[in-house]
């Protein structure tokens, strides 16, 4: 590693910060970076998960600006799968996160996740501290599109948001064990589509009779609806997660 | 087959040019050759592209231009990258580029121009030979 890299990163240099993320993603110099970032503030990590096509990237893209308006500095870590055959990856989430090219308070990074791993890249905690050092205080961590059993993100995220959409199965689907049990917030996404209100009602009913009752929010990234409600909900859950009384 | 260090390549289209068939073919070809391809999509401003290259810590930037505006856009992209201290990033160009423009594009620092019909392997081999720009 270039000797000046850590110094520059600690001085909040954007390119050095970006390079450290590359090293961490490659699993290089982990101990060294970990030591250098030992006193860096840790941003709140908000995990967003749900099946492929449910609208994670689009929703994340739409949360950036409202968060900026609340004075938060936001990073996105967008995970996409790596080919098990070639190790190659097509990281396309940025396409759905339209530009804030001149805003220093937004940092978007795409990460490839090796096959056979869970739904997020390794060393996310260390990446979070490197971004925290840069001044980021909210990280939107998007999974590759987790299935029902992929619950490793629970250990990484301070708040876990699960996206579901209308017409994704009958109400028994929600009874299955897995992600629904570990989510703090369930977003009925594509909330402008027919059936969304019914799904919202089913999930709210279910929450009433469950030991673990996530907040249920209906939102539509396409229509820009429910975004502020969702952020309120995330911030409420963060307060609980950080100060469990 | 996997690359020892996966090269990160940002692919983008700049300006008012909606023809993305070619760049998507290249994206897929590089992915299948083991590259990490960050696809930034259509209608990017030069500022968007520079920010993407910076935050993604790309080794290469591939720009596709089919609008005929390459002699205006390419120099501005190269200038913006240098200003952002991203002069180390290799830049390649694809699209409809008249042969007589290629020497001028190389003069301003475009490393290669790949025209229509280029086999993907040719792009893959070129990038592999050049190697990482971010890793010493």
Short mmCIF file of N, CA, C and O in Angstrom, two decimals, chain B residues 6-131:
data_model
loop_
_atom_site.label_atom_id
_atom_site.label_comp_id
_atom_site.label_asym_id
_atom_site.label_seq_id
_atom_site.Cartn_x
_atom_site.Cartn_y
_atom_site.Cartn_z
N UNK B 6 -9.30 -8.24 -10.10
CA UNK B 6 -10.37 -7.88 -11.04
C UNK B 6 -10.28 -6.40 -11.41
O UNK B 6 -10.33 -5.53 -10.56
N UNK B 7 -10.10 -6.13 -12.71
CA UNK B 7 -10.06 -4.74 -13.16
C UNK B 7 -11.47 -4.15 -13.11
O UNK B 7 -12.44 -4.81 -13.46
N UNK B 8 -11.54 -2.91 -12.65
CA UNK B 8 -12.84 -2.23 -12.59
C UNK B 8 -12.96 -1.26 -13.76
O UNK B 8 -12.11 -0.40 -13.94
N UNK B 9 -14.00 -1.44 -14.54
CA UNK B 9 -14.19 -0.64 -15.74
C UNK B 9 -15.54 0.07 -15.66
O UNK B 9 -16.58 -0.58 -15.50
N UNK B 10 -15.52 1.40 -15.74
CA UNK B 10 -16.77 2.16 -15.81
C UNK B 10 -17.13 2.33 -17.28
O UNK B 10 -16.29 2.75 -18.09
N UNK B 11 -18.35 1.97 -17.64
CA UNK B 11 -18.84 2.18 -19.00
C UNK B 11 -19.97 3.20 -18.96
O UNK B 11 -20.89 3.09 -18.14
N UNK B 12 -19.90 4.19 -19.82
CA UNK B 12 -20.92 5.24 -19.79
C UNK B 12 -21.13 5.82 -21.17
O UNK B 12 -20.26 5.75 -22.05
N UNK B 13 -22.31 6.40 -21.34
CA UNK B 13 -22.58 7.18 -22.55
C UNK B 13 -22.79 8.62 -22.13
O UNK B 13 -23.44 8.91 -21.13
N UNK B 14 -22.19 9.51 -22.90
CA UNK B 14 -22.19 10.92 -22.51
C UNK B 14 -23.03 11.72 -23.50
O UNK B 14 -22.96 11.50 -24.70
N UNK B 15 -23.80 12.63 -22.97
CA UNK B 15 -24.55 13.55 -23.82
C UNK B 15 -25.83 12.94 -24.37
O UNK B 15 -26.28 11.89 -23.93
N UNK B 16 -26.39 13.61 -25.35
CA UNK B 16 -27.68 13.20 -25.92
C UNK B 16 -27.47 12.12 -26.97
O UNK B 16 -27.33 12.41 -28.15
N UNK B 17 -27.41 10.89 -26.52
CA UNK B 17 -27.13 9.77 -27.41
C UNK B 17 -27.77 8.55 -26.78
O UNK B 17 -27.32 8.06 -25.75
N UNK B 18 -28.86 8.08 -27.36
CA UNK B 18 -29.63 7.01 -26.73
C UNK B 18 -29.32 5.62 -27.25
O UNK B 18 -30.02 4.67 -26.93
N UNK B 19 -28.24 5.48 -28.04
CA UNK B 19 -27.95 4.17 -28.65
C UNK B 19 -27.06 3.36 -27.72
O UNK B 19 -25.86 3.56 -27.69
N UNK B 20 -27.68 2.44 -26.97
CA UNK B 20 -26.88 1.73 -25.95
C UNK B 20 -26.71 0.24 -26.23
O UNK B 20 -26.23 -0.49 -25.38
N UNK B 21 -27.09 -0.20 -27.42
CA UNK B 21 -26.93 -1.62 -27.73
C UNK B 21 -25.45 -2.03 -27.66
O UNK B 21 -25.08 -3.02 -27.02
N UNK B 22 -24.60 -1.24 -28.28
CA UNK B 22 -23.17 -1.57 -28.34
C UNK B 22 -22.53 -1.62 -26.97
O UNK B 22 -21.83 -2.58 -26.63
N UNK B 23 -22.78 -0.62 -26.16
CA UNK B 23 -22.11 -0.55 -24.87
C UNK B 23 -22.59 -1.68 -23.95
O UNK B 23 -21.83 -2.21 -23.14
N UNK B 24 -23.85 -2.10 -24.14
CA UNK B 24 -24.35 -3.22 -23.33
C UNK B 24 -23.69 -4.54 -23.75
O UNK B 24 -23.42 -5.40 -22.91
N UNK B 25 -23.43 -4.68 -25.04
CA UNK B 25 -22.72 -5.87 -25.51
C UNK B 25 -21.31 -5.90 -24.92
O UNK B 25 -20.83 -6.93 -24.43
N UNK B 26 -20.66 -4.74 -24.91
CA UNK B 26 -19.32 -4.67 -24.34
C UNK B 26 -19.36 -4.96 -22.84
O UNK B 26 -18.51 -5.70 -22.32
N UNK B 27 -20.37 -4.43 -22.16
CA UNK B 27 -20.50 -4.64 -20.71
C UNK B 27 -20.57 -6.13 -20.41
O UNK B 27 -19.88 -6.66 -19.54
N UNK B 28 -21.41 -6.81 -21.17
CA UNK B 28 -21.59 -8.23 -20.96
C UNK B 28 -20.32 -9.02 -21.29
O UNK B 28 -19.92 -9.93 -20.56
N UNK B 29 -19.66 -8.63 -22.39
CA UNK B 29 -18.43 -9.32 -22.81
C UNK B 29 -17.34 -9.18 -21.76
O UNK B 29 -16.65 -10.15 -21.44
N UNK B 30 -17.19 -7.98 -21.20
CA UNK B 30 -16.15 -7.77 -20.19
C UNK B 30 -16.49 -8.51 -18.91
O UNK B 30 -15.62 -9.08 -18.25
N UNK B 31 -17.77 -8.51 -18.55
CA UNK B 31 -18.19 -9.29 -17.38
C UNK B 31 -17.82 -10.75 -17.56
O UNK B 31 -17.23 -11.37 -16.65
N UNK B 32 -18.11 -11.30 -18.73
CA UNK B 32 -17.83 -12.72 -18.97
C UNK B 32 -16.33 -13.01 -19.01
O UNK B 32 -15.91 -14.15 -18.86
N UNK B 33 -15.53 -11.95 -19.22
CA UNK B 33 -14.08 -12.13 -19.22
C UNK B 33 -13.49 -11.89 -17.83
O UNK B 33 -12.28 -11.86 -17.66
N UNK B 34 -14.36 -11.69 -16.82
CA UNK B 34 -13.88 -11.59 -15.45
C UNK B 34 -13.68 -10.17 -14.93
O UNK B 34 -13.14 -9.98 -13.85
N UNK B 35 -14.09 -9.17 -15.69
CA UNK B 35 -13.96 -7.78 -15.24
C UNK B 35 -15.12 -7.40 -14.31
O UNK B 35 -16.19 -7.99 -14.40
N UNK B 36 -14.87 -6.42 -13.45
CA UNK B 36 -15.98 -5.80 -12.72
C UNK B 36 -16.41 -4.57 -13.52
O UNK B 36 -15.68 -3.59 -13.62
N UNK B 37 -17.59 -4.68 -14.09
CA UNK B 37 -18.08 -3.62 -14.97
C UNK B 37 -19.09 -2.77 -14.21
O UNK B 37 -20.08 -3.29 -13.69
N UNK B 38 -18.82 -1.48 -14.11
CA UNK B 38 -19.79 -0.58 -13.51
C UNK B 38 -20.49 0.14 -14.65
O UNK B 38 -19.88 0.97 -15.34
N UNK B 39 -21.75 -0.19 -14.86
CA UNK B 39 -22.47 0.39 -15.99
C UNK B 39 -23.21 1.62 -15.50
O UNK B 39 -24.09 1.54 -14.64
N UNK B 40 -22.83 2.78 -16.03
CA UNK B 40 -23.39 4.04 -15.53
C UNK B 40 -24.58 4.52 -16.36
O UNK B 40 -25.31 5.40 -15.92
N UNK B 41 -24.73 3.95 -17.55
CA UNK B 41 -25.94 4.24 -18.30
C UNK B 41 -25.86 5.43 -19.25
O UNK B 41 -24.79 5.96 -19.55
N UNK B 42 -27.05 5.82 -19.68
CA UNK B 42 -27.21 6.82 -20.74
C UNK B 42 -27.20 8.25 -20.19
O UNK B 42 -27.40 8.47 -19.01
N UNK B 43 -27.01 9.19 -21.11
CA UNK B 43 -27.24 10.62 -20.87
C UNK B 43 -26.46 11.17 -19.68
O UNK B 43 -26.96 12.00 -18.92
N UNK B 44 -25.24 10.68 -19.51
CA UNK B 44 -24.44 11.16 -18.40
C UNK B 44 -23.79 12.50 -18.75
O UNK B 44 -23.35 12.70 -19.88
N UNK B 45 -23.73 13.35 -17.76
CA UNK B 45 -22.94 14.57 -17.96
C UNK B 45 -21.48 14.23 -17.70
O UNK B 45 -21.17 13.18 -17.11
N UNK B 46 -20.59 15.09 -18.12
CA UNK B 46 -19.16 14.85 -17.88
C UNK B 46 -18.88 14.81 -16.37
O UNK B 46 -18.13 13.97 -15.89
N UNK B 47 -19.55 15.68 -15.61
CA UNK B 47 -19.39 15.68 -14.15
C UNK B 47 -19.83 14.35 -13.55
O UNK B 47 -19.17 13.82 -12.65
N UNK B 48 -20.95 13.81 -14.05
CA UNK B 48 -21.44 12.50 -13.57
C UNK B 48 -20.37 11.43 -13.77
O UNK B 48 -20.10 10.62 -12.89
N UNK B 49 -19.80 11.42 -14.98
CA UNK B 49 -18.83 10.38 -15.33
C UNK B 49 -17.60 10.48 -14.44
O UNK B 49 -17.10 9.48 -13.91
N UNK B 50 -17.10 11.69 -14.25
CA UNK B 50 -15.90 11.88 -13.44
C UNK B 50 -16.17 11.43 -12.00
O UNK B 50 -15.35 10.74 -11.39
N UNK B 51 -17.33 11.80 -11.47
CA UNK B 51 -17.66 11.40 -10.11
C UNK B 51 -17.76 9.87 -9.99
O UNK B 51 -17.29 9.28 -9.03
N UNK B 52 -18.35 9.23 -11.01
CA UNK B 52 -18.47 7.77 -10.99
C UNK B 52 -17.08 7.13 -11.00
O UNK B 52 -16.80 6.23 -10.22
N UNK B 53 -16.21 7.62 -11.87
CA UNK B 53 -14.85 7.06 -11.94
C UNK B 53 -14.15 7.21 -10.60
O UNK B 53 -13.47 6.30 -10.12
N UNK B 54 -14.33 8.37 -9.95
CA UNK B 54 -13.67 8.63 -8.67
C UNK B 54 -14.21 7.70 -7.57
O UNK B 54 -13.44 7.04 -6.87
N UNK B 55 -15.53 7.65 -7.43
CA UNK B 55 -16.12 6.90 -6.32
C UNK B 55 -16.01 5.39 -6.52
O UNK B 55 -16.02 4.62 -5.56
N UNK B 56 -15.92 4.96 -7.77
CA UNK B 56 -15.80 3.54 -8.05
C UNK B 56 -14.33 3.11 -8.14
O UNK B 56 -14.03 1.94 -8.33
N UNK B 57 -13.42 4.06 -8.06
CA UNK B 57 -11.98 3.79 -8.16
C UNK B 57 -11.69 2.90 -9.38
O UNK B 57 -11.08 1.83 -9.27
N UNK B 58 -12.12 3.38 -10.53
CA UNK B 58 -12.02 2.58 -11.76
C UNK B 58 -10.60 2.54 -12.30
O UNK B 58 -9.85 3.51 -12.16
N UNK B 59 -10.24 1.42 -12.92
CA UNK B 59 -8.99 1.33 -13.65
C UNK B 59 -9.15 1.93 -15.05
O UNK B 59 -8.23 2.53 -15.59
N UNK B 60 -10.33 1.70 -15.62
CA UNK B 60 -10.59 2.16 -16.99
C UNK B 60 -11.95 2.82 -17.09
O UNK B 60 -12.89 2.47 -16.36
N UNK B 61 -12.03 3.76 -18.02
CA UNK B 61 -13.31 4.36 -18.38
C UNK B 61 -13.54 4.08 -19.86
O UNK B 61 -12.68 4.40 -20.70
N UNK B 62 -14.67 3.46 -20.16
CA UNK B 62 -15.03 3.23 -21.56
C UNK B 62 -16.22 4.11 -21.90
O UNK B 62 -17.26 4.05 -21.27
N UNK B 63 -16.02 4.95 -22.92
CA UNK B 63 -17.08 5.87 -23.34
C UNK B 63 -17.57 5.44 -24.72
O UNK B 63 -16.76 5.13 -25.59
N UNK B 64 -18.87 5.43 -24.89
CA UNK B 64 -19.44 5.11 -26.19
C UNK B 64 -20.15 6.35 -26.74
O UNK B 64 -20.98 6.94 -26.06
N UNK B 65 -19.76 6.74 -27.93
CA UNK B 65 -20.38 7.93 -28.53
C UNK B 65 -20.79 7.60 -29.97
O UNK B 65 -19.96 7.27 -30.80
N UNK B 66 -22.09 7.68 -30.22
CA UNK B 66 -22.58 7.45 -31.58
C UNK B 66 -23.26 8.69 -32.13
O UNK B 66 -23.95 8.63 -33.14
N UNK B 67 -23.07 9.80 -31.47
CA UNK B 67 -23.80 11.01 -31.86
C UNK B 67 -22.98 11.91 -32.77
O UNK B 67 -23.49 12.89 -33.30
N UNK B 68 -21.70 11.57 -32.96
CA UNK B 68 -20.84 12.42 -33.77
C UNK B 68 -20.19 13.54 -32.98
O UNK B 68 -19.44 14.34 -33.54
N UNK B 69 -20.45 13.58 -31.67
CA UNK B 69 -19.93 14.69 -30.87
C UNK B 69 -18.59 14.36 -30.20
O UNK B 69 -18.15 15.08 -29.30
N UNK B 70 -17.93 13.29 -30.67
CA UNK B 70 -16.73 12.82 -29.96
C UNK B 70 -15.61 13.84 -29.92
O UNK B 70 -14.87 13.90 -28.95
N UNK B 71 -15.45 14.66 -30.99
CA UNK B 71 -14.33 15.60 -30.99
C UNK B 71 -14.57 16.77 -30.02
O UNK B 71 -13.65 17.48 -29.66
N UNK B 72 -15.82 16.96 -29.63
CA UNK B 72 -16.14 17.97 -28.62
C UNK B 72 -16.07 17.35 -27.22
O UNK B 72 -15.49 17.93 -26.30
N UNK B 73 -16.69 16.16 -27.08
CA UNK B 73 -16.82 15.56 -25.75
C UNK B 73 -15.51 14.97 -25.24
O UNK B 73 -15.16 15.14 -24.07
N UNK B 74 -14.79 14.25 -26.10
CA UNK B 74 -13.59 13.54 -25.63
C UNK B 74 -12.57 14.48 -24.99
O UNK B 74 -12.09 14.20 -23.89
N UNK B 75 -12.23 15.61 -25.62
CA UNK B 75 -11.25 16.50 -24.97
C UNK B 75 -11.75 17.02 -23.62
O UNK B 75 -10.97 17.15 -22.68
N UNK B 76 -13.05 17.29 -23.52
CA UNK B 76 -13.60 17.79 -22.25
C UNK B 76 -13.55 16.72 -21.17
O UNK B 76 -13.30 17.00 -20.01
N UNK B 77 -13.79 15.46 -21.57
CA UNK B 77 -13.72 14.37 -20.59
C UNK B 77 -12.28 14.22 -20.09
O UNK B 77 -12.04 14.11 -18.87
N UNK B 78 -11.32 14.25 -21.01
CA UNK B 78 -9.92 14.08 -20.61
C UNK B 78 -9.47 15.20 -19.68
O UNK B 78 -8.79 14.97 -18.68
N UNK B 79 -9.89 16.41 -20.01
CA UNK B 79 -9.56 17.58 -19.21
C UNK B 79 -10.16 17.46 -17.80
O UNK B 79 -9.50 17.67 -16.78
N UNK B 80 -11.44 17.05 -17.75
CA UNK B 80 -12.14 16.94 -16.46
C UNK B 80 -11.50 15.85 -15.60
O UNK B 80 -11.38 16.00 -14.38
N UNK B 81 -11.07 14.75 -16.22
CA UNK B 81 -10.41 13.67 -15.45
C UNK B 81 -9.09 14.18 -14.86
O UNK B 81 -8.79 13.93 -13.71
N UNK B 82 -8.33 14.90 -15.69
CA UNK B 82 -7.04 15.43 -15.19
C UNK B 82 -7.28 16.39 -14.03
O UNK B 82 -6.59 16.33 -13.01
N UNK B 83 -8.27 17.26 -14.19
CA UNK B 83 -8.56 18.23 -13.12
C UNK B 83 -8.94 17.54 -11.82
O UNK B 83 -8.67 18.03 -10.73
N UNK B 84 -9.61 16.38 -11.95
CA UNK B 84 -10.05 15.64 -10.76
C UNK B 84 -8.96 14.69 -10.26
O UNK B 84 -9.21 13.84 -9.42
N UNK B 85 -7.74 14.87 -10.76
CA UNK B 85 -6.59 14.02 -10.39
C UNK B 85 -6.83 12.56 -10.71
O UNK B 85 -6.46 11.66 -9.96
N UNK B 86 -7.50 12.33 -11.84
CA UNK B 86 -7.80 10.97 -12.28
C UNK B 86 -7.07 10.67 -13.59
O UNK B 86 -7.52 9.84 -14.40
N UNK B 87 -5.93 11.35 -13.79
CA UNK B 87 -5.16 11.15 -15.02
C UNK B 87 -4.62 9.74 -15.19
O UNK B 87 -4.28 9.33 -16.29
N UNK B 88 -4.58 8.97 -14.09
CA UNK B 88 -4.05 7.60 -14.17
C UNK B 88 -5.04 6.63 -14.81
O UNK B 88 -4.68 5.53 -15.20
N UNK B 89 -6.30 7.04 -14.88
CA UNK B 89 -7.35 6.14 -15.39
C UNK B 89 -7.22 6.03 -16.90
O UNK B 89 -7.10 7.03 -17.61
N UNK B 90 -7.23 4.80 -17.41
CA UNK B 90 -7.14 4.59 -18.85
C UNK B 90 -8.49 4.84 -19.51
O UNK B 90 -9.52 4.40 -19.00
N UNK B 91 -8.48 5.56 -20.63
CA UNK B 91 -9.75 5.88 -21.30
C UNK B 91 -9.77 5.23 -22.68
O UNK B 91 -8.84 5.39 -23.47
N UNK B 92 -10.84 4.47 -22.93
CA UNK B 92 -11.03 3.91 -24.27
C UNK B 92 -12.38 4.40 -24.81
O UNK B 92 -13.26 4.78 -24.05
N UNK B 93 -12.47 4.41 -26.13
CA UNK B 93 -13.63 5.00 -26.78
C UNK B 93 -14.21 4.01 -27.77
O UNK B 93 -13.47 3.28 -28.43
N UNK B 94 -15.54 3.98 -27.84
CA UNK B 94 -16.19 3.15 -28.84
C UNK B 94 -17.29 3.94 -29.52
O UNK B 94 -17.67 5.01 -29.05
N UNK B 95 -17.78 3.39 -30.61
CA UNK B 95 -18.88 4.06 -31.31
C UNK B 95 -18.54 4.34 -32.75
O UNK B 95 -17.69 3.68 -33.34
N UNK B 96 -19.24 5.33 -33.30
CA UNK B 96 -19.01 5.68 -34.69
C UNK B 96 -17.99 6.81 -34.74
O UNK B 96 -18.31 7.98 -34.53
N UNK B 97 -16.74 6.42 -34.98
CA UNK B 97 -15.64 7.39 -34.96
C UNK B 97 -14.91 7.31 -36.32
O UNK B 97 -14.33 6.27 -36.63
N UNK B 98 -14.94 8.38 -37.11
CA UNK B 98 -14.23 8.35 -38.40
C UNK B 98 -12.73 8.11 -38.19
O UNK B 98 -12.14 8.63 -37.24
N UNK B 99 -12.15 7.31 -39.09
CA UNK B 99 -10.74 6.91 -38.96
C UNK B 99 -9.81 8.12 -38.84
O UNK B 99 -8.85 8.11 -38.09
N UNK B 100 -10.16 9.18 -39.57
CA UNK B 100 -9.23 10.34 -39.57
C UNK B 100 -9.21 11.07 -38.22
O UNK B 100 -8.31 11.84 -37.94
N UNK B 101 -10.20 10.81 -37.37
CA UNK B 101 -10.21 11.46 -36.05
C UNK B 101 -9.35 10.71 -35.03
O UNK B 101 -8.98 11.27 -33.99
N UNK B 102 -9.05 9.44 -35.32
CA UNK B 102 -8.39 8.61 -34.31
C UNK B 102 -7.03 9.16 -33.87
O UNK B 102 -6.78 9.23 -32.67
N UNK B 103 -6.16 9.59 -34.81
CA UNK B 103 -4.88 10.15 -34.35
C UNK B 103 -5.04 11.33 -33.40
O UNK B 103 -4.33 11.43 -32.40
N UNK B 104 -6.03 12.19 -33.68
CA UNK B 104 -6.25 13.36 -32.81
C UNK B 104 -6.73 12.90 -31.43
O UNK B 104 -6.34 13.47 -30.40
N UNK B 105 -7.56 11.87 -31.41
CA UNK B 105 -8.06 11.38 -30.12
C UNK B 105 -6.92 10.75 -29.31
O UNK B 105 -6.85 10.91 -28.10
N UNK B 106 -6.03 10.06 -30.00
CA UNK B 106 -4.90 9.46 -29.30
C UNK B 106 -3.97 10.54 -28.74
O UNK B 106 -3.40 10.38 -27.66
N UNK B 107 -3.86 11.62 -29.50
CA UNK B 107 -3.02 12.73 -29.07
C UNK B 107 -3.50 13.31 -27.73
O UNK B 107 -2.69 13.70 -26.90
N UNK B 108 -4.81 13.36 -27.52
CA UNK B 108 -5.30 13.93 -26.26
C UNK B 108 -5.37 12.88 -25.15
O UNK B 108 -5.82 13.17 -24.05
N UNK B 109 -4.93 11.64 -25.45
CA UNK B 109 -4.79 10.67 -24.36
C UNK B 109 -5.76 9.51 -24.37
O UNK B 109 -5.70 8.65 -23.50
N UNK B 110 -6.65 9.46 -25.37
CA UNK B 110 -7.51 8.27 -25.51
C UNK B 110 -6.60 7.11 -25.90
O UNK B 110 -5.83 7.21 -26.86
N UNK B 111 -6.67 6.00 -25.16
CA UNK B 111 -5.69 4.94 -25.40
C UNK B 111 -6.01 4.09 -26.62
O UNK B 111 -5.12 3.64 -27.32
N UNK B 112 -7.30 3.82 -26.83
CA UNK B 112 -7.69 3.04 -28.00
C UNK B 112 -9.09 3.45 -28.42
O UNK B 112 -9.91 3.84 -27.59
N UNK B 113 -9.34 3.32 -29.72
CA UNK B 113 -10.69 3.55 -30.24
C UNK B 113 -11.15 2.24 -30.87
O UNK B 113 -10.45 1.68 -31.71
N UNK B 114 -12.30 1.75 -30.40
CA UNK B 114 -12.83 0.49 -30.92
C UNK B 114 -14.09 0.78 -31.73
O UNK B 114 -15.08 1.24 -31.17
N UNK B 115 -14.04 0.50 -33.01
CA UNK B 115 -15.19 0.79 -33.87
C UNK B 115 -16.19 -0.34 -33.92
O UNK B 115 -16.00 -1.37 -33.27
N UNK B 116 -17.25 -0.15 -34.69
CA UNK B 116 -18.26 -1.20 -34.84
C UNK B 116 -17.63 -2.48 -35.39
O UNK B 116 -16.71 -2.41 -36.20
N UNK B 117 -18.11 -3.62 -34.89
CA UNK B 117 -17.60 -4.90 -35.39
C UNK B 117 -16.36 -5.39 -34.66
O UNK B 117 -15.85 -6.46 -34.97
N UNK B 118 -15.85 -4.61 -33.73
CA UNK B 118 -14.68 -5.06 -32.96
C UNK B 118 -15.04 -6.32 -32.18
O UNK B 118 -16.03 -6.32 -31.45
N UNK B 119 -14.24 -7.40 -32.32
CA UNK B 119 -14.52 -8.58 -31.47
C UNK B 119 -14.25 -8.23 -30.00
O UNK B 119 -13.28 -7.52 -29.71
N UNK B 120 -15.12 -8.71 -29.12
CA UNK B 120 -14.96 -8.43 -27.68
C UNK B 120 -13.56 -8.84 -27.20
O UNK B 120 -12.93 -8.15 -26.41
N UNK B 121 -13.08 -9.97 -27.72
CA UNK B 121 -11.76 -10.47 -27.30
C UNK B 121 -10.65 -9.44 -27.48
O UNK B 121 -9.69 -9.40 -26.73
N UNK B 122 -10.81 -8.62 -28.52
CA UNK B 122 -9.78 -7.61 -28.80
C UNK B 122 -9.76 -6.58 -27.66
O UNK B 122 -8.69 -6.15 -27.22
N UNK B 123 -10.92 -6.20 -27.19
CA UNK B 123 -11.00 -5.23 -26.08
C UNK B 123 -10.47 -5.88 -24.80
O UNK B 123 -9.69 -5.29 -24.06
N UNK B 124 -10.88 -7.13 -24.58
CA UNK B 124 -10.45 -7.87 -23.39
C UNK B 124 -8.93 -7.98 -23.35
O UNK B 124 -8.29 -7.67 -22.35
N UNK B 125 -8.35 -8.41 -24.49
CA UNK B 125 -6.89 -8.59 -24.55
C UNK B 125 -6.16 -7.28 -24.31
O UNK B 125 -5.16 -7.22 -23.59
N UNK B 126 -6.68 -6.20 -24.90
CA UNK B 126 -6.05 -4.90 -24.73
C UNK B 126 -6.03 -4.51 -23.25
O UNK B 126 -4.99 -4.14 -22.71
N UNK B 127 -7.17 -4.63 -22.58
CA UNK B 127 -7.24 -4.20 -21.18
C UNK B 127 -6.39 -5.09 -20.29
O UNK B 127 -5.71 -4.62 -19.38
N UNK B 128 -6.38 -6.40 -20.58
CA UNK B 128 -5.57 -7.32 -19.77
C UNK B 128 -4.10 -6.99 -19.91
O UNK B 128 -3.34 -7.03 -18.93
N UNK B 129 -3.68 -6.68 -21.14
CA UNK B 129 -2.27 -6.33 -21.35
C UNK B 129 -1.88 -5.06 -20.61
O UNK B 129 -0.80 -4.95 -20.05
N UNK B 130 -2.80 -4.10 -20.62
CA UNK B 130 -2.52 -2.83 -19.95
C UNK B 130 -2.47 -3.00 -18.44
O UNK B 130 -1.69 -2.36 -17.76
N UNK B 131 -3.33 -3.86 -17.92
CA UNK B 131 -3.31 -4.18 -16.50
C UNK B 131 -3.94 -3.10 -15.62
O UNK B 131 -4.53 -2.14 -16.11
#
